[in-house]
Tab-separated table of C-alpha atoms in Angstrom:
chain	number	residue	atom	x	y	z
A	1	MET	CA	212.933	-8.485	-79.155
A	2	GLY	CA	210.456	-8.964	-81.966
A	3	GLU	CA	208.193	-11.836	-82.951
A	4	GLY	CA	210.119	-15.047	-83.601
A	5	GLY	CA	213.026	-13.777	-81.550
A	6	VAL	CA	214.182	-11.225	-84.119
A	7	GLY	CA	214.943	-7.685	-83.020
A	8	ILE	CA	216.262	-4.726	-84.974
A	9	THR	CA	219.691	-3.273	-84.212
A	10	LEU	CA	222.028	-0.894	-85.994
A	11	GLN	CA	225.089	-3.147	-85.868
A	12	ILE	CA	227.229	-3.800	-88.955
A	13	CYS	CA	226.631	-7.324	-90.234
A	14	SER	CA	228.170	-9.555	-92.876
A	15	PHE	CA	226.424	-12.485	-94.558
A	16	THR	CA	227.774	-14.968	-97.109
A	17	ALA	CA	225.801	-17.592	-99.055
A	18	PRO	CA	227.776	-18.694	-102.143
A	19	THR	CA	226.036	-21.986	-102.995
A	20	LYS	CA	223.223	-22.472	-105.505
A	21	ILE	CA	220.584	-24.760	-103.950
A	22	ILE	CA	218.293	-27.018	-105.980
A	23	SER	CA	215.744	-28.795	-103.796
A	24	GLY	CA	212.743	-31.060	-104.125
A	25	VAL	CA	211.675	-34.587	-105.004
A	26	ASP	CA	213.828	-36.004	-107.839
A	27	ALA	CA	216.233	-33.048	-107.719
A	28	ARG	CA	219.079	-35.603	-107.804
A	29	LYS	CA	218.328	-36.229	-111.489
A	30	THR	CA	219.658	-32.756	-112.325
A	31	VAL	CA	223.210	-33.644	-111.239
A	32	GLY	CA	224.517	-34.253	-114.745
A	33	THR	CA	223.174	-30.957	-116.050
A	34	GLU	CA	224.661	-29.011	-113.160
A	35	VAL	CA	228.073	-30.695	-113.379
A	36	LYS	CA	228.230	-30.086	-117.119
A	37	SER	CA	227.257	-26.428	-116.662
A	38	LEU	CA	230.337	-26.025	-114.458
A	39	GLY	CA	232.599	-27.374	-117.182
A	40	GLY	CA	233.183	-30.770	-115.620
A	41	LYS	CA	234.244	-33.651	-117.854
A	42	VAL	CA	235.708	-36.277	-115.501
A	43	VAL	CA	233.883	-36.453	-112.171
A	44	PHE	CA	235.428	-37.638	-108.903
A	45	ILE	CA	232.608	-38.961	-106.698
A	46	SER	CA	233.287	-38.865	-102.956
A	47	THR	CA	230.990	-41.309	-101.163
A	48	ASP	CA	230.939	-44.414	-98.971
A	49	LYS	CA	230.090	-48.068	-99.452
A	50	GLY	CA	226.805	-47.705	-97.590
A	51	ILE	CA	225.603	-45.178	-100.152
A	52	VAL	CA	226.676	-47.435	-103.020
A	53	ASN	CA	225.070	-50.553	-101.507
A	54	ALA	CA	221.822	-48.676	-100.869
A	55	GLY	CA	221.564	-47.889	-104.574
A	56	LEU	CA	221.637	-44.139	-104.043
A	57	LEU	CA	224.134	-43.575	-106.842
A	58	VAL	CA	222.042	-45.233	-109.568
A	59	ASP	CA	220.066	-42.180	-110.710
A	60	ILE	CA	223.072	-39.914	-110.202
A	61	LEU	CA	225.351	-42.016	-112.399
A	62	GLU	CA	222.615	-42.245	-115.027
A	63	SER	CA	222.292	-38.455	-114.968
A	64	LEU	CA	226.047	-38.080	-115.491
A	65	SER	CA	226.035	-40.602	-118.324
A	66	LYS	CA	223.184	-38.787	-120.071
A	67	GLU	CA	225.460	-35.752	-120.264
A	68	SER	CA	228.343	-37.896	-121.597
A	69	LEU	CA	230.404	-37.283	-118.463
A	70	ALA	CA	233.068	-39.730	-117.297
A	71	TYR	CA	233.292	-40.508	-113.583
A	72	VAL	CA	235.191	-42.466	-110.952
A	73	VAL	CA	233.565	-43.593	-107.707
A	74	PHE	CA	235.715	-43.267	-104.580
A	75	ASP	CA	233.674	-45.114	-101.951
A	76	GLU	CA	236.205	-45.284	-99.114
A	77	VAL	CA	234.911	-42.330	-97.097
A	78	GLU	CA	234.601	-43.040	-93.364
A	79	THR	CA	232.862	-41.345	-90.458
A	80	ASN	CA	235.137	-38.568	-89.167
A	81	PRO	CA	237.393	-38.880	-92.254
A	82	ALA	CA	241.099	-38.971	-91.501
A	83	ILE	CA	244.116	-37.571	-93.331
A	84	ASP	CA	245.029	-40.931	-94.904
A	85	ILE	CA	241.624	-41.172	-96.625
A	86	VAL	CA	242.083	-37.682	-98.059
A	87	GLU	CA	245.527	-38.582	-99.373
A	88	LYS	CA	244.225	-41.813	-100.909
A	89	GLY	CA	241.363	-39.984	-102.608
A	90	LEU	CA	243.734	-37.326	-103.901
A	91	GLN	CA	245.841	-39.990	-105.605
A	92	VAL	CA	242.742	-41.421	-107.312
A	93	TYR	CA	241.657	-37.936	-108.427
A	94	ARG	CA	245.039	-37.312	-110.031
A	95	ASN	CA	245.427	-40.774	-111.557
A	96	GLU	CA	242.016	-40.537	-113.234
A	97	GLU	CA	242.659	-36.949	-114.368
A	98	CYS	CA	239.432	-35.679	-112.775
A	99	ASP	CA	238.439	-32.027	-113.041
A	100	ILE	CA	235.414	-31.685	-110.733
A	101	LEU	CA	234.271	-33.172	-107.405
A	102	LEU	CA	230.835	-34.603	-106.615
A	103	ALA	CA	230.143	-35.394	-102.954
A	104	VAL	CA	227.269	-37.809	-102.328
A	105	GLY	CA	226.633	-38.627	-98.688
A	106	GLY	CA	226.710	-37.006	-95.283
A	107	GLY	CA	229.138	-34.499	-93.860
A	108	SER	CA	232.035	-36.947	-94.083
A	109	ALA	CA	231.690	-37.289	-97.868
A	110	MET	CA	231.480	-33.501	-98.191
A	111	ASP	CA	234.503	-32.895	-95.956
A	112	THR	CA	236.547	-35.497	-97.819
A	113	ALA	CA	235.737	-33.920	-101.187
A	114	LYS	CA	236.594	-30.427	-99.962
A	115	ALA	CA	239.897	-31.553	-98.449
A	116	ILE	CA	240.848	-33.418	-101.624
A	117	GLY	CA	239.960	-30.316	-103.616
A	118	ILE	CA	242.312	-28.180	-101.543
A	119	MET	CA	245.150	-30.640	-102.029
A	120	VAL	CA	244.633	-30.856	-105.801
A	121	ASN	CA	245.991	-27.345	-106.327
A	122	ASN	CA	248.053	-26.835	-103.179
A	123	PRO	CA	251.192	-28.739	-102.055
A	124	GLY	CA	251.863	-30.149	-98.624
A	125	PRO	CA	249.705	-31.975	-96.043
A	126	ILE	CA	246.153	-30.786	-95.355
A	127	GLY	CA	247.169	-29.669	-91.853
A	128	THR	CA	249.279	-26.945	-93.460
A	129	TYR	CA	246.081	-25.095	-94.307
A	130	ALA	CA	244.260	-25.360	-90.968
A	131	GLY	CA	242.332	-22.167	-90.304
A	132	VAL	CA	240.718	-19.706	-92.687
A	133	ASP	CA	242.063	-18.742	-96.136
A	134	LYS	CA	245.420	-20.401	-95.578
A	135	TYR	CA	245.788	-21.993	-99.011
A	136	PRO	CA	246.866	-19.900	-102.027
A	137	CYS	CA	245.085	-21.694	-104.889
A	138	ALA	CA	241.348	-22.282	-105.139
A	139	PRO	CA	240.114	-25.895	-105.330
A	140	PRO	CA	238.202	-27.373	-108.274
A	141	ASN	CA	234.419	-26.981	-108.383
A	142	ILE	CA	232.373	-29.134	-106.027
A	143	VAL	CA	228.747	-30.275	-106.379
A	144	SER	CA	227.066	-31.813	-103.328
A	145	VAL	CA	224.158	-34.222	-102.905
A	146	PRO	CA	223.406	-34.803	-99.205
A	147	THR	CA	222.012	-38.120	-97.979
A	148	ALA	CA	221.482	-36.838	-94.434
A	149	ALA	CA	220.172	-33.692	-92.780
A	150	GLY	CA	222.883	-32.754	-90.319
A	151	THR	CA	225.900	-30.487	-90.641
A	152	GLY	CA	224.774	-28.597	-93.737
A	153	ALA	CA	228.198	-29.349	-95.202
A	154	GLU	CA	226.552	-29.339	-98.622
A	155	ILE	CA	226.603	-25.526	-98.546
A	156	LEU	CA	229.455	-24.748	-96.150
A	157	SER	CA	233.043	-23.761	-96.873
A	158	THR	CA	234.617	-25.741	-94.033
A	159	ALA	CA	236.216	-29.179	-94.191
A	160	VAL	CA	236.863	-30.979	-90.905
A	161	ILE	CA	239.431	-33.770	-91.080
A	162	THR	CA	240.657	-35.980	-88.238
A	163	ASP	CA	244.343	-36.208	-87.376
A	164	ARG	CA	244.651	-39.684	-85.835
A	165	VAL	CA	248.232	-39.053	-84.740
A	166	ARG	CA	247.369	-36.033	-82.597
A	167	ASN	CA	243.783	-37.147	-81.756
A	168	CYS	CA	242.327	-33.873	-82.945
A	169	LYS	CA	240.307	-32.392	-85.757
A	170	ILE	CA	241.694	-30.043	-88.390
A	171	SER	CA	239.329	-27.375	-89.678
A	172	VAL	CA	240.121	-25.856	-93.064
A	173	SER	CA	238.023	-23.109	-94.597
A	174	GLY	CA	238.469	-20.670	-97.419
A	175	ALA	CA	237.307	-18.989	-100.587
A	176	GLY	CA	236.098	-21.289	-103.324
A	177	GLN	CA	235.708	-24.243	-100.976
A	178	SER	CA	231.912	-24.128	-100.694
A	179	PRO	CA	230.124	-26.408	-103.155
A	180	ARG	CA	229.040	-24.453	-106.209
A	181	VAL	CA	225.734	-26.352	-106.280
A	182	ALA	CA	223.880	-28.304	-103.586
A	183	ILE	CA	221.201	-30.705	-104.824
A	184	VAL	CA	218.821	-31.487	-101.965
A	185	ASP	CA	216.375	-34.330	-102.609
A	186	PRO	CA	214.290	-35.853	-99.767
A	187	LEU	CA	214.272	-39.211	-101.577
A	188	MET	CA	218.007	-39.453	-100.848
A	189	LEU	CA	217.184	-39.773	-97.128
A	190	GLN	CA	214.852	-42.781	-97.314
A	191	THR	CA	217.451	-45.459	-96.570
A	192	LEU	CA	219.050	-43.536	-93.703
A	193	PRO	CA	219.105	-45.693	-90.531
A	194	ALA	CA	217.020	-44.291	-87.681
A	195	ALA	CA	220.042	-43.949	-85.400
A	196	ILE	CA	221.915	-41.896	-88.013
A	197	ALA	CA	218.828	-39.777	-88.675
A	198	ALA	CA	218.674	-39.048	-84.948
A	199	ALA	CA	222.367	-38.188	-84.674
A	200	THR	CA	222.479	-35.974	-87.756
A	201	GLY	CA	219.272	-34.267	-86.665
A	202	MET	CA	220.933	-33.309	-83.398
A	203	VAL	CA	223.747	-31.691	-85.358
A	204	THR	CA	221.156	-29.577	-87.179
A	205	LEU	CA	219.483	-28.616	-83.911
A	206	THR	CA	222.830	-27.748	-82.330
A	207	HIS	CA	223.715	-25.514	-85.276
A	208	ALA	CA	220.370	-23.758	-85.029
A	209	ILE	CA	220.395	-23.213	-81.257
A	210	GLU	CA	224.044	-22.231	-80.972
A	211	GLY	CA	223.747	-19.934	-83.977
A	212	TYR	CA	220.625	-18.294	-82.571
A	213	VAL	CA	222.201	-17.438	-79.223
A	214	SER	CA	225.658	-16.653	-80.638
A	215	LEU	CA	227.383	-13.354	-79.917
A	216	GLY	CA	227.786	-13.036	-83.679
A	217	SER	CA	224.071	-13.274	-84.411
A	218	SER	CA	222.225	-10.643	-86.437
A	219	GLU	CA	218.669	-10.047	-87.601
A	220	LEU	CA	219.242	-12.182	-90.696
A	221	THR	CA	220.979	-15.050	-88.923
A	222	ASP	CA	218.324	-14.986	-86.185
A	223	LEU	CA	215.595	-15.466	-88.785
A	224	LEU	CA	217.411	-18.444	-90.283
A	225	ASN	CA	218.549	-20.093	-87.064
A	226	PHE	CA	215.199	-19.664	-85.318
A	227	LYS	CA	213.427	-21.226	-88.304
A	228	GLY	CA	215.897	-24.094	-88.068
A	229	VAL	CA	214.960	-24.622	-84.412
A	230	GLN	CA	211.248	-24.524	-85.244
A	231	LEU	CA	211.535	-27.086	-88.037
A	232	ALA	CA	213.790	-29.459	-86.095
A	233	ALA	CA	211.478	-29.270	-83.078
A	234	LYS	CA	208.506	-30.091	-85.310
A	235	TYR	CA	209.977	-32.780	-87.564
A	236	LEU	CA	212.945	-34.549	-85.951
A	237	ARG	CA	210.945	-37.099	-83.943
A	238	ARG	CA	208.708	-37.766	-86.936
A	239	PHE	CA	211.672	-38.136	-89.298
A	240	VAL	CA	213.459	-40.599	-87.000
A	241	ALA	CA	210.235	-42.616	-86.795
A	242	ASN	CA	209.889	-42.817	-90.590
A	243	ARG	CA	212.484	-41.590	-93.060
A	244	ARG	CA	210.041	-42.272	-95.921
A	245	ASP	CA	207.793	-39.502	-94.601
A	246	LEU	CA	208.597	-36.968	-97.323
A	247	GLU	CA	207.184	-34.008	-95.411
A	248	ALA	CA	209.317	-34.796	-92.372
A	249	ALA	CA	212.386	-35.469	-94.534
A	250	THR	CA	211.931	-32.203	-96.390
A	251	GLY	CA	211.341	-30.401	-93.100
A	252	MET	CA	214.634	-31.674	-91.702
A	253	GLN	CA	216.502	-30.843	-94.909
A	254	MET	CA	215.172	-27.299	-94.721
A	255	ALA	CA	216.034	-27.099	-91.005
A	256	CYS	CA	219.552	-28.190	-91.891
A	257	LEU	CA	219.897	-25.575	-94.646
A	258	TYR	CA	218.456	-22.746	-92.530
A	259	ALA	CA	220.702	-23.632	-89.600
A	260	ALA	CA	223.800	-24.023	-91.766
A	261	LEU	CA	223.235	-20.693	-93.512
A	262	GLY	CA	222.525	-18.963	-90.212
A	263	SER	CA	225.178	-20.464	-87.980
A	264	SER	CA	227.956	-20.285	-90.572
A	265	ASN	CA	227.489	-16.526	-90.512
A	266	SER	CA	226.743	-16.045	-86.799
A	267	GLY	CA	229.286	-18.471	-85.412
A	268	LEU	CA	228.689	-21.318	-82.979
A	269	GLY	CA	229.675	-21.859	-79.338
A	270	ASN	CA	230.710	-24.240	-76.598
A	271	VAL	CA	228.842	-27.295	-77.829
A	272	TYR	CA	230.542	-27.316	-81.185
A	273	ALA	CA	233.973	-26.639	-79.740
A	274	MET	CA	233.528	-29.432	-77.198
A	275	ALA	CA	231.896	-31.878	-79.615
A	276	ASN	CA	234.724	-31.536	-82.119
A	277	SER	CA	237.202	-32.286	-79.358
A	278	LEU	CA	235.163	-35.202	-77.993
A	279	ASP	CA	234.699	-37.012	-81.277
A	280	GLY	CA	238.252	-36.154	-82.295
A	281	HIS	CA	239.521	-38.071	-79.270
A	282	PHE	CA	237.050	-40.967	-79.293
A	283	ASN	CA	235.811	-41.180	-82.907
A	284	ILE	CA	232.132	-41.149	-81.962
A	285	LEU	CA	229.404	-39.782	-84.195
A	286	HIS	CA	229.404	-36.000	-84.113
A	287	GLY	CA	225.649	-35.967	-83.537
A	288	ILE	CA	225.987	-38.136	-80.451
A	289	ALA	CA	228.599	-35.750	-79.087
A	290	CYS	CA	226.201	-32.856	-79.710
A	291	ALA	CA	223.289	-34.699	-78.084
A	292	VAL	CA	225.346	-35.427	-74.968
A	293	LEU	CA	226.703	-31.887	-74.600
A	294	LEU	CA	223.889	-29.608	-75.776
A	295	PRO	CA	221.552	-29.667	-72.717
A	296	ALA	CA	224.267	-28.818	-70.169
A	297	VAL	CA	225.682	-26.029	-72.331
A	298	MET	CA	222.178	-24.611	-72.829
A	299	GLU	CA	221.710	-24.504	-69.054
A	300	PHE	CA	225.081	-22.814	-68.675
A	301	ASN	CA	224.146	-20.177	-71.274
A	302	THR	CA	220.609	-19.318	-70.186
A	303	MET	CA	221.679	-16.469	-67.908
A	304	ALA	CA	223.356	-14.731	-70.860
A	305	CYS	CA	220.254	-14.556	-73.080
A	306	PRO	CA	217.185	-15.867	-71.221
A	307	ASP	CA	214.695	-14.378	-73.703
A	308	LYS	CA	216.106	-16.380	-76.580
A	309	PHE	CA	216.046	-19.602	-74.578
A	310	ILE	CA	212.442	-18.947	-73.595
A	311	GLU	CA	211.629	-18.657	-77.304
A	312	ILE	CA	213.464	-21.926	-77.981
A	313	ALA	CA	211.411	-23.594	-75.239
A	314	GLY	CA	208.295	-22.337	-77.006
A	315	CYS	CA	209.344	-24.075	-80.223
A	316	PHE	CA	209.114	-27.377	-78.353
A	317	GLY	CA	205.725	-26.575	-76.833
A	318	GLU	CA	207.028	-26.037	-73.302
A	319	ASN	CA	204.593	-24.121	-71.115
A	320	VAL	CA	206.484	-21.207	-69.586
A	321	SER	CA	203.457	-19.085	-68.740
A	322	GLY	CA	203.783	-17.363	-65.384
A	323	LEU	CA	207.321	-18.581	-64.751
A	324	PRO	CA	210.101	-16.139	-63.892
A	325	ALA	CA	212.570	-15.691	-66.752
A	326	PRO	CA	215.430	-17.716	-65.189
A	327	GLU	CA	213.162	-20.716	-64.630
A	328	ALA	CA	211.362	-20.351	-67.966
A	329	SER	CA	214.636	-20.213	-69.910
A	330	LEU	CA	215.754	-23.526	-68.427
A	331	LYS	CA	212.742	-25.222	-70.030
A	332	ALA	CA	214.611	-25.163	-73.336
A	333	ALA	CA	217.223	-27.596	-72.007
A	334	VAL	CA	214.459	-29.717	-70.476
A	335	ALA	CA	212.822	-29.973	-73.894
A	336	VAL	CA	216.073	-30.974	-75.591
A	337	ARG	CA	216.716	-33.680	-72.997
A	338	LYS	CA	213.244	-35.090	-73.728
A	339	LEU	CA	213.969	-35.030	-77.439
A	340	VAL	CA	217.310	-36.810	-77.053
A	341	LYS	CA	215.614	-39.557	-75.044
A	342	ASP	CA	212.706	-39.913	-77.476
A	343	ILE	CA	214.932	-40.358	-80.530
A	344	GLY	CA	217.045	-42.967	-78.785
A	345	LEU	CA	220.347	-41.155	-78.295
A	346	PRO	CA	222.435	-41.472	-75.116
A	347	ALA	CA	222.244	-38.869	-72.361
A	348	GLY	CA	225.870	-39.536	-71.413
A	349	LEU	CA	228.960	-41.578	-72.251
A	350	ARG	CA	229.723	-43.200	-68.920
A	351	GLU	CA	230.385	-46.588	-70.519
A	352	MET	CA	233.424	-45.090	-72.252
A	353	GLU	CA	235.093	-44.462	-68.861
A	354	ILE	CA	236.593	-41.154	-69.934
A	355	THR	CA	239.322	-40.153	-67.497
A	356	GLU	CA	239.869	-36.816	-65.800
A	357	LYS	CA	243.112	-36.424	-67.726
A	358	GLN	CA	241.237	-36.878	-70.995
A	359	ILE	CA	238.577	-34.355	-69.939
A	360	VAL	CA	241.259	-31.764	-69.220
A	361	GLN	CA	242.943	-32.386	-72.579
A	362	MET	CA	239.627	-32.206	-74.463
A	363	SER	CA	238.853	-28.942	-72.680
A	364	ARG	CA	242.207	-27.501	-73.709
A	365	ASP	CA	241.591	-28.568	-77.290
A	366	ALA	CA	238.123	-27.003	-77.235
A	367	ILE	CA	239.543	-23.711	-75.969
A	368	GLY	CA	242.359	-23.901	-78.486
A	369	SER	CA	239.925	-24.260	-81.402
A	370	GLY	CA	238.565	-20.753	-80.802
A	371	ILE	CA	235.035	-21.843	-81.772
A	372	TYR	CA	233.778	-21.032	-78.276
A	373	LYS	CA	234.529	-17.322	-78.653
A	374	THR	CA	231.030	-16.532	-79.959
A	375	ASN	CA	229.391	-18.460	-77.116
A	376	PRO	CA	226.966	-16.045	-75.400
A	377	ARG	CA	228.420	-16.603	-71.933
A	378	GLU	CA	232.108	-16.086	-71.272
A	379	THR	CA	233.811	-19.451	-70.903
A	380	ASN	CA	237.217	-20.440	-69.540
A	381	LEU	CA	239.091	-23.720	-69.212
A	382	MET	CA	237.540	-24.580	-65.843
A	383	ASP	CA	234.055	-23.958	-67.256
A	384	MET	CA	234.783	-26.385	-70.102
A	385	ILE	CA	236.039	-29.025	-67.685
A	386	LYS	CA	232.907	-28.664	-65.562
A	387	LEU	CA	230.619	-28.882	-68.613
A	388	TYR	CA	232.326	-32.073	-69.765
A	389	ARG	CA	231.966	-33.578	-66.292
A	390	GLU	CA	228.270	-32.716	-66.179
A	391	SER	CA	227.616	-34.081	-69.650
A	392	ILE	CA	229.536	-37.319	-69.923
């Protein structure tokens, strides 16, 4: 194991990073130029009313107008977007004869845009294309402008849509689905509520940690995911305290990008499988689900890769000097529990009175998703049930 947790192996690795990234203060003002360069003429904007009311579209719409681009604003995106929202947006896209998608918001706006894009050129309900590369025709081009630092959806190929009938999440991924351009501007984060900054930050940290310890990790993904852990450990508290702190905002945006690039190539683990199931059943913020589940899963995984968890503990300033490896590795989970408390997120969900029957069903859904397969420690249904019990 080398410095920063990166060792050299001779394994065959694959790495994909299809999105052009433009970052920095006022980067949002380049939207019009980038959309026009992709051949867009009528822009479908996927966003929510909070973004509109906060005035975050003003400079973006001005940039589009400067390039003589027409646009329609679809501001009905919701947290954990459901199939009906996708279908409604698709109808607007077709009625307005749009030819390019612009997602402005958090992961929900990105997921909605990607799902609409799939449906533009492919018949049938979105659930038809659950999985990887299930749709035959590529979607239109997408440009993304994130207003949070969380999932990294601005550069990822996956859309996650909620099926309210079955109380589950549908994950659709495939070629051409990643945004062609991601425009990352720290000024877009200034109006983010502290609670949302905390929740989205925990998604970033979960990506980074799970990606770093994943069975699918490589030298390149380790570099990216470990840097994501370092930046989140350094800046998340500070960013939650003041979203107008441009250094902290930029630090969290970079943590998000590093973790998204790394974990999308390494794979994730139990937390993500369980969090998707939890917020699919109860419609809670994905970041809260991650915050509740991450410490217990970290403890569960320490015996599989103690050295990596010791390095994670070091990112948070935990003193592990002189401790045996098993004890030192557990300090990582201790540090994350402290962080969750400091940024005001819940340590459990007892007030929701989740039943044993629901825990069993969520565990089955988590296993069924397959996401857990790159978890560093082998996990079965009973393990999932126990982890849910310990966490919530």
